[in-house]
Amino acid sequence: MTRSLTCVTLALIATFTAACSKQEAPPAAPPPMGVETLTLAEEKLPNVVELPGRIEAVRTAEVRARTNGIVLKRLYKEGTDVRQGAPLFEIDPREYRAQVQQGEAALQRAIATRTNAASVVQRYTPLLSERSVSAQEYDAALADLRQAEAQVAEARAVLDQNKLQLGFTTVRSPIDGRVGRARVTEGALVSGTESTLMTTVNQVTPVYAVFTQSNAAILDIMEKVKAGSVQIDSLQSVKVELTLDNGSPYPLTGQLDFTDQTVDPQTGTQTVRAVFENPDRQLSPGQFVRARIEAGTFSGGMAVPARAVQFQGTQASVAVVGEDDTVAIRPVQLGAQVGSRWIVQSGLKKGERVITEGWQKVRPGQTVSPKDNPSPASEQAPGGR
């Protein structure tokens, strides 16, 4: 009996020990998480410069009074397009019309005097050879004719001046463009002597987009062009794209047409200008825009897909896979966005593997199973927004 109890006890102890051994065995490690990566390679990328700017009219004409008088009418609708020569205001013309009539009368008197002097000279001419008229009398008649001709010329000039002043009573647009609000109203006294401003006309297509860039940045680009790392064919080949103040892209592409050679001594900047067609009047003078200037291309650049970039405030970073397949978070400095990729200015090297899919599920130091996938063709394209 005692021997049987001892055997049963030993059996229970063995069973319990085996059970404890099974519970204390460590679980099997999970397999490394799979992620998609992109191996960085140098490539030819657009040299993109982004600058804030403002729209300016190609031509701006201030419409000012050129004669004195009372404004009778405004002849245009504010904010509409007008053609060159279109009437904008009417100034009281009665005084100037009377001056024109006086000038015409003075011209007729002068013409009559000249006609009489010419007839005297005509009568004296044959009599001079017959010695019926002295040479002194003939010279006096000839002088009277010349004086009469001068008076006719003077009267005609005064009449032209009077007509010109009468014409100024109808104020016309000096250029094609969009006319602004009226600065004077009916009944206002305007002065040609003081050149009273009446309104403004702006040419609305094409228009200029004007930007400022630091002189140091422009010098950097020039040095890169001389070194051959940046290729720019010509100033006219530099394309400019605009983003409007509400974030929407402007549909038409402009051309860089001017770079100021003078540096502002107060700000150390130079003016850069592009010209844009504006058929739909979407761009207005004074409007704020942001420009994307493709100043040639540069070799040896690197870009990463936008989906691989993490942002914490203004700091950008990417997850990279090291040689031992462990994850590290790398802060990077980004340039412009090209298509669906960001140009990397610093923080990454050629040949490094950047996680493009799955970085949200991994942590620094974790071992992963990377699968290298090249970017789609749409992401590899060097152009685009």
Coordinates of N, CA and C in Angstrom, one line a residue, residues 192-345:
G192 N -6.1 121.5 -65.7 CA -5.1 121.1 -66.6 C -3.7 121.5 -66.1
T193 N -3.7 122.6 -65.5 CA -2.4 123.1 -64.9 C -1.9 122.2 -63.8
E194 N -2.8 121.7 -63.0 CA -2.4 120.8 -61.9 C -2.5 119.3 -62.3
S195 N -2.9 119.0 -63.5 CA -3.1 117.7 -64.0 C -3.9 116.8 -63.0
T196 N -5.1 117.2 -62.8 CA -6.0 116.4 -61.9 C -6.2 115.0 -62.4
L197 N -5.9 114.0 -61.4 CA -6.1 112.6 -61.8 C -7.6 112.3 -61.8
M198 N -8.0 111.7 -62.9 CA -9.4 111.4 -63.1 C -9.7 109.9 -63.0
T199 N -8.8 109.1 -63.5 CA -9.0 107.6 -63.4 C -7.7 107.0 -63.8
T200 N -7.6 105.6 -63.8 CA -6.5 104.9 -64.2 C -6.9 103.7 -65.1
V201 N -6.1 103.5 -66.2 CA -6.3 102.4 -67.1 C -5.1 101.4 -67.0
N202 N -5.4 100.1 -66.8 CA -4.3 99.1 -66.7 C -4.5 98.1 -67.9
Q203 N -3.4 97.9 -68.5 CA -3.4 96.8 -69.5 C -3.5 95.5 -68.8
V204 N -4.5 94.6 -69.2 CA -4.8 93.4 -68.4 C -4.3 92.2 -69.1
T205 N -3.8 92.2 -70.3 CA -3.2 91.0 -70.9 C -2.2 91.5 -72.0
P206 N -1.0 91.0 -71.9 CA -0.4 90.2 -70.9 C -0.1 91.0 -69.6
V207 N 0.3 90.3 -68.6 CA 0.7 91.0 -67.3 C 2.0 90.5 -66.9
Y208 N 2.6 91.2 -65.9 CA 3.9 90.8 -65.4 C 3.7 90.2 -64.0
A209 N 4.5 89.2 -63.7 CA 4.6 88.7 -62.3 C 6.0 89.1 -61.8
V210 N 6.1 89.9 -60.8 CA 7.4 90.4 -60.3 C 7.7 89.8 -59.0
F211 N 9.0 89.3 -58.9 CA 9.5 88.7 -57.7 C 10.8 89.3 -57.3
T212 N 11.2 89.0 -56.1 CA 12.5 89.4 -55.6 C 13.2 88.2 -55.1
Q213 N 14.5 88.1 -55.4 CA 15.4 87.0 -55.0 C 16.6 87.6 -54.4
S214 N 17.2 87.0 -53.4 CA 18.4 87.5 -52.8 C 19.6 87.4 -53.8
N215 N 20.4 88.4 -53.7 CA 21.6 88.4 -54.6 C 22.5 87.2 -54.4
A216 N 22.6 86.7 -53.2 CA 23.4 85.5 -52.9 C 22.9 84.3 -53.6
A217 N 21.5 84.1 -53.6 CA 20.9 83.0 -54.3 C 21.2 83.0 -55.8
I218 N 21.0 84.2 -56.4 CA 21.3 84.4 -57.8 C 22.7 84.1 -58.2
L219 N 23.6 84.6 -57.3 CA 25.1 84.3 -57.6 C 25.4 82.8 -57.5
D220 N 24.7 82.1 -56.5 CA 24.9 80.7 -56.4 C 24.5 80.0 -57.7
I221 N 23.3 80.4 -58.3 CA 22.9 79.8 -59.5 C 23.9 80.0 -60.6
M222 N 24.3 81.3 -60.7 CA 25.3 81.6 -61.8 C 26.6 80.8 -61.6
E223 N 27.0 80.6 -60.4 CA 28.3 79.8 -60.2 C 28.0 78.4 -60.6
K224 N 26.8 77.8 -60.3 CA 26.5 76.5 -60.7 C 26.4 76.3 -62.2
V225 N 25.9 77.4 -62.9 CA 25.8 77.3 -64.4 C 27.3 77.3 -64.9
K226 N 28.1 78.2 -64.4 CA 29.5 78.2 -64.9 C 30.2 76.9 -64.7
A227 N 29.9 76.3 -63.5 CA 30.6 75.0 -63.2 C 30.0 73.8 -64.0
G228 N 28.8 74.0 -64.6 CA 28.2 73.0 -65.4 C 27.3 72.1 -64.6
S229 N 27.1 72.3 -63.3 CA 26.2 71.4 -62.6 C 24.7 71.8 -62.8
V230 N 24.5 73.0 -63.3 CA 23.2 73.5 -63.6 C 23.2 73.9 -65.1
Q231 N 22.2 73.4 -65.9 CA 22.2 73.7 -67.3 C 21.0 74.6 -67.6
I232 N 21.2 75.8 -68.1 CA 20.1 76.7 -68.5 C 20.4 77.1 -69.9
D233 N 19.5 76.9 -70.9 CA 19.7 77.2 -72.3 C 19.7 78.7 -72.5
S234 N 18.6 79.4 -72.0 CA 18.6 80.9 -72.2 C 17.5 81.4 -71.2
L235 N 17.5 82.7 -71.1 CA 16.6 83.3 -70.2 C 15.1 83.1 -70.6
Q236 N 14.9 83.1 -72.0 CA 13.6 82.9 -72.5 C 13.1 81.5 -72.3
S237 N 14.0 80.5 -72.1 CA 13.6 79.2 -71.9 C 13.2 78.8 -70.5
V238 N 13.3 79.7 -69.6 CA 13.0 79.5 -68.2 C 11.5 79.6 -68.0
K239 N 10.8 78.5 -67.6 CA 9.4 78.5 -67.5 C 9.0 78.9 -66.0
V240 N 7.9 79.5 -65.9 CA 7.4 80.0 -64.6 C 5.9 79.5 -64.5
E241 N 5.6 78.9 -63.3 CA 4.3 78.5 -63.0 C 3.8 79.3 -61.8
L242 N 2.5 79.6 -61.7 CA 2.0 80.4 -60.6 C 1.0 79.6 -59.8
T243 N 1.0 79.9 -58.5 CA 0.0 79.5 -57.6 C -0.7 80.7 -57.0
L244 N -2.0 80.7 -57.1 CA -2.8 81.9 -56.7 C -2.9 81.9 -55.2
D245 N -3.4 83.0 -54.7 CA -3.4 83.2 -53.2 C -4.3 82.2 -52.5
N246 N -5.3 81.6 -53.2 CA -6.2 80.6 -52.6 C -5.6 79.2 -52.8
G247 N -4.4 79.1 -53.3 CA -3.8 77.8 -53.4 C -4.0 77.1 -54.7
S248 N -4.8 77.6 -55.6 CA -5.1 77.0 -56.9 C -4.0 77.4 -57.9
P249 N -3.7 76.4 -58.8 CA -2.6 76.7 -59.8 C -3.2 77.6 -60.9
Y250 N -2.4 78.5 -61.4 CA -2.8 79.3 -62.6 C -2.6 78.4 -63.9
P251 N -3.6 78.3 -64.7 CA -3.5 77.3 -65.8 C -2.4 77.5 -66.9
L252 N -2.0 78.8 -67.1 CA -1.1 79.1 -68.1 C 0.4 79.3 -67.6
T253 N 1.3 78.8 -68.4 CA 2.7 78.9 -68.0 C 3.3 80.2 -68.6
G254 N 4.1 80.9 -67.8 CA 4.8 82.2 -68.2 C 6.2 81.9 -68.6
Q255 N 6.9 83.0 -69.1 CA 8.3 83.0 -69.4 C 9.0 84.1 -68.7
L256 N 10.2 83.7 -68.1 CA 11.0 84.7 -67.5 C 11.5 85.6 -68.6
D257 N 11.4 87.0 -68.4 CA 11.8 87.9 -69.5 C 12.8 89.0 -69.0
F258 N 13.0 89.1 -67.7 CA 13.8 90.2 -67.2 C 14.4 89.8 -65.8
T259 N 15.7 90.1 -65.6 CA 16.4 90.0 -64.3 C 17.1 91.3 -64.1
D260 N 16.8 92.0 -63.1 CA 17.4 93.3 -62.8 C 18.9 93.1 -62.5
Q261 N 19.8 93.9 -63.0 CA 21.2 93.8 -62.7 C 21.6 94.7 -61.6
T262 N 20.6 95.4 -61.0 CA 20.9 96.3 -59.8 C 20.4 95.6 -58.6
V263 N 21.2 95.6 -57.5 CA 20.9 95.0 -56.3 C 20.4 96.1 -55.3
D264 N 19.2 95.9 -54.7 CA 18.7 96.9 -53.7 C 19.6 96.9 -52.5
P265 N 20.2 98.1 -52.3 CA 21.2 98.2 -51.2 C 20.6 98.0 -49.8
Q266 N 19.2 98.1 -49.6 CA 18.6 98.0 -48.3 C 18.2 96.5 -48.0
T267 N 17.8 95.8 -49.1 CA 17.4 94.4 -48.9 C 18.4 93.4 -49.4
G268 N 19.3 93.8 -50.3 CA 20.2 92.8 -50.9 C 19.5 91.9 -51.9
T269 N 18.4 92.4 -52.5 CA 17.7 91.5 -53.4 C 17.7 92.1 -54.8
Q270 N 17.4 91.2 -55.8 CA 17.3 91.6 -57.2 C 15.9 91.3 -57.7
T271 N 15.4 92.1 -58.6 CA 14.0 91.8 -59.2 C 14.1 90.9 -60.3
V272 N 13.2 89.9 -60.3 CA 13.0 88.9 -61.4 C 11.6 89.1 -61.9
R273 N 11.4 89.0 -63.2 CA 10.1 89.3 -63.8 C 9.7 88.2 -64.8
A274 N 8.5 87.8 -64.8 CA 8.0 86.9 -65.9 C 6.7 87.5 -66.5
V275 N 6.4 87.1 -67.7 CA 5.2 87.6 -68.4 C 4.3 86.5 -68.6
F276 N 3.0 86.8 -68.4 CA 1.9 85.8 -68.5 C 0.8 86.4 -69.4
E277 N 0.2 85.5 -70.2 CA -1.0 85.9 -70.9 C -2.2 85.8 -69.9
N278 N -3.2 86.6 -70.0 CA -4.3 86.7 -69.1 C -5.6 86.9 -69.8
P279 N -6.0 85.9 -70.6 CA -7.2 86.0 -71.4 C -8.4 86.0 -70.6
D280 N -8.5 85.3 -69.5 CA -9.7 85.3 -68.7 C -9.7 86.3 -67.5
R281 N -8.7 87.2 -67.5 CA -8.7 88.3 -66.5 C -8.6 87.7 -65.1
Q282 N -7.9 86.5 -65.0 CA -7.8 85.9 -63.7 C -6.8 86.6 -62.8
L283 N -5.8 87.2 -63.5 CA -4.7 87.9 -62.8 C -5.0 89.4 -62.8
S284 N -4.9 90.0 -61.6 CA -5.2 91.5 -61.5 C -3.9 92.2 -60.9
P285 N -3.6 93.4 -61.3 CA -2.5 94.1 -60.8 C -2.7 94.2 -59.2
G286 N -1.5 94.0 -58.5 CA -1.5 94.0 -57.1 C -1.8 92.7 -56.4
Q287 N -2.2 91.7 -57.2 CA -2.5 90.4 -56.7 C -1.3 89.6 -56.2
F288 N -1.3 89.0 -55.0 CA -0.2 88.2 -54.5 C -0.3 86.8 -55.2
V289 N 0.9 86.3 -55.6 CA 1.0 85.0 -56.2 C 2.3 84.3 -55.6
R290 N 2.4 83.0 -55.9 CA 3.7 82.3 -55.6 C 4.2 81.7 -56.9
A291 N 5.4 81.9 -57.2 CA 6.0 81.4 -58.5 C 6.8 80.2 -58.2
R292 N 6.8 79.3 -59.2 CA 7.6 78.1 -59.3 C 8.5 78.3 -60.6
I293 N 9.7 78.7 -60.4 CA 10.6 79.0 -61.5 C 11.5 77.8 -61.8
E294 N 11.4 77.2 -63.0 CA 12.3 76.1 -63.3 C 13.5 76.6 -64.0
A295 N 14.5 76.9 -63.2 CA 15.8 77.6 -63.7 C 16.7 76.5 -64.2
G296 N 16.4 75.8 -65.3 CA 17.3 74.8 -65.9 C 17.1 73.5 -65.1
T297 N 18.1 72.6 -65.3 CA 18.2 71.3 -64.7 C 19.6 71.1 -64.0
F298 N 19.6 70.2 -63.0 CA 20.9 69.9 -62.4 C 21.1 68.4 -62.3
S299 N 22.3 68.0 -62.4 CA 22.6 66.6 -62.3 C 23.0 66.2 -60.9
G300 N 22.9 64.9 -60.6 CA 23.3 64.5 -59.3 C 22.3 64.7 -58.2
G301 N 21.1 65.0 -58.5 CA 20.1 65.2 -57.5 C 19.4 63.9 -57.1
M302 N 18.7 64.0 -56.0 CA 17.9 62.8 -55.5 C 16.6 63.3 -55.0
A303 N 15.6 62.4 -55.2 CA 14.2 62.8 -54.8 C 13.6 61.5 -54.2
V304 N 12.6 61.8 -53.3 CA 11.9 60.7 -52.6 C 10.4 60.9 -52.9
P305 N 9.6 59.8 -52.9 CA 8.2 59.9 -53.0 C 7.6 60.7 -51.9
A306 N 6.6 61.5 -52.2 CA 6.0 62.3 -51.1 C 5.4 61.4 -50.0
R307 N 4.9 60.2 -50.4 CA 4.3 59.4 -49.4 C 5.3 58.8 -48.4
A308 N 6.6 58.9 -48.7 CA 7.6 58.4 -47.8 C 8.0 59.5 -46.7
V309 N 7.6 60.7 -46.9 CA 8.0 61.8 -46.0 C 7.1 62.0 -44.9
Q310 N 7.7 62.1 -43.7 CA 6.9 62.4 -42.5 C 7.2 63.9 -42.0
F311 N 6.2 64.6 -41.6 CA 6.3 65.9 -41.2 C 5.9 66.1 -39.7
Q312 N 6.7 66.7 -38.9 CA 6.4 67.2 -37.6 C 6.6 68.7 -37.5
G313 N 5.6 69.4 -37.7 CA 5.7 70.8 -37.9 C 6.4 71.1 -39.2
T314 N 7.5 71.9 -39.2 CA 8.2 72.2 -40.4 C 9.4 71.2 -40.6
Q315 N 9.6 70.3 -39.7 CA 10.7 69.3 -39.8 C 10.2 68.1 -40.6
A316 N 11.0 67.8 -41.6 CA 10.7 66.6 -42.4 C 11.7 65.5 -42.1
S317 N 11.2 64.2 -42.2 CA 12.1 63.1 -41.9 C 11.6 61.9 -42.7
V318 N 12.4 60.9 -42.9 CA 12.1 59.7 -43.6 C 12.6 58.5 -42.8
A319 N 12.0 57.3 -43.0 CA 12.5 56.1 -42.4 C 13.4 55.4 -43.4
V320 N 14.6 55.1 -42.9 CA 15.6 54.4 -43.8 C 15.9 53.0 -43.2
V321 N 16.3 52.1 -44.1 CA 16.7 50.7 -43.6 C 18.2 50.6 -43.8
G322 N 18.8 50.3 -42.7 CA 20.3 50.1 -42.7 C 20.7 48.8 -43.3
E323 N 22.1 48.6 -43.3 CA 22.6 47.4 -43.9 C 22.2 46.1 -43.1
D324 N 21.9 46.3 -41.8 CA 21.5 45.1 -41.0 C 19.9 45.0 -41.0
D325 N 19.3 45.7 -41.9 CA 17.8 45.7 -42.0 C 17.1 46.3 -40.8
T326 N 17.7 47.2 -40.1 CA 17.1 47.8 -39.0 C 16.6 49.2 -39.4
V327 N 15.6 49.7 -38.8 CA 15.0 51.0 -39.1 C 15.6 52.1 -38.4
A328 N 15.8 53.3 -39.1 CA 16.3 54.5 -38.5 C 15.5 55.7 -39.0
I329 N 15.2 56.7 -38.2 CA 14.5 57.9 -38.7 C 15.6 58.9 -39.0
R330 N 15.5 59.5 -40.2 CA 16.5 60.4 -40.6 C 15.9 61.8 -41.0
P331 N 16.2 62.8 -40.3 CA 15.7 64.2 -40.7 C 16.4 64.6 -42.0
V332 N 15.6 65.2 -42.8 CA 16.0 65.7 -44.1 C 15.6 67.1 -44.4
Q333 N 16.4 67.7 -45.3 CA 16.0 69.1 -45.7 C 15.5 68.9 -47.2
L334 N 14.3 69.4 -47.4 CA 13.6 69.2 -48.7 C 13.7 70.5 -49.5
G335 N 13.8 70.3 -50.8 CA 13.7 71.4 -51.8 C 12.3 71.5 -52.3
A336 N 12.1 71.7 -53.6 CA 10.8 71.8 -54.2 C 10.2 70.5 -54.4
Q337 N 8.9 70.5 -54.6 CA 8.1 69.3 -54.9 C 8.0 69.2 -56.4
V338 N 8.4 68.1 -57.0 CA 8.4 67.8 -58.4 C 7.5 66.7 -58.6
G339 N 6.3 66.9 -59.2 CA 5.3 65.9 -59.4 C 4.9 65.4 -58.0
S340 N 5.0 64.1 -57.8 CA 4.6 63.5 -56.5 C 5.9 63.2 -55.7
R341 N 6.9 63.9 -55.9 CA 8.2 63.6 -55.2 C 8.8 64.9 -54.6
W342 N 9.5 64.8 -53.6 CA 10.3 65.9 -53.0 C 11.7 65.8 -53.4
I343 N 12.3 66.9 -53.8 CA 13.8 66.9 -54.0 C 14.5 67.0 -52.6
V344 N 15.4 66.2 -52.4 CA 16.2 66.1 -51.1 C 17.4 67.0 -51.3
Q345 N 17.6 68.0 -50.4 CA 18.7 68.8 -50.5 C 19.9 68.3 -49.6

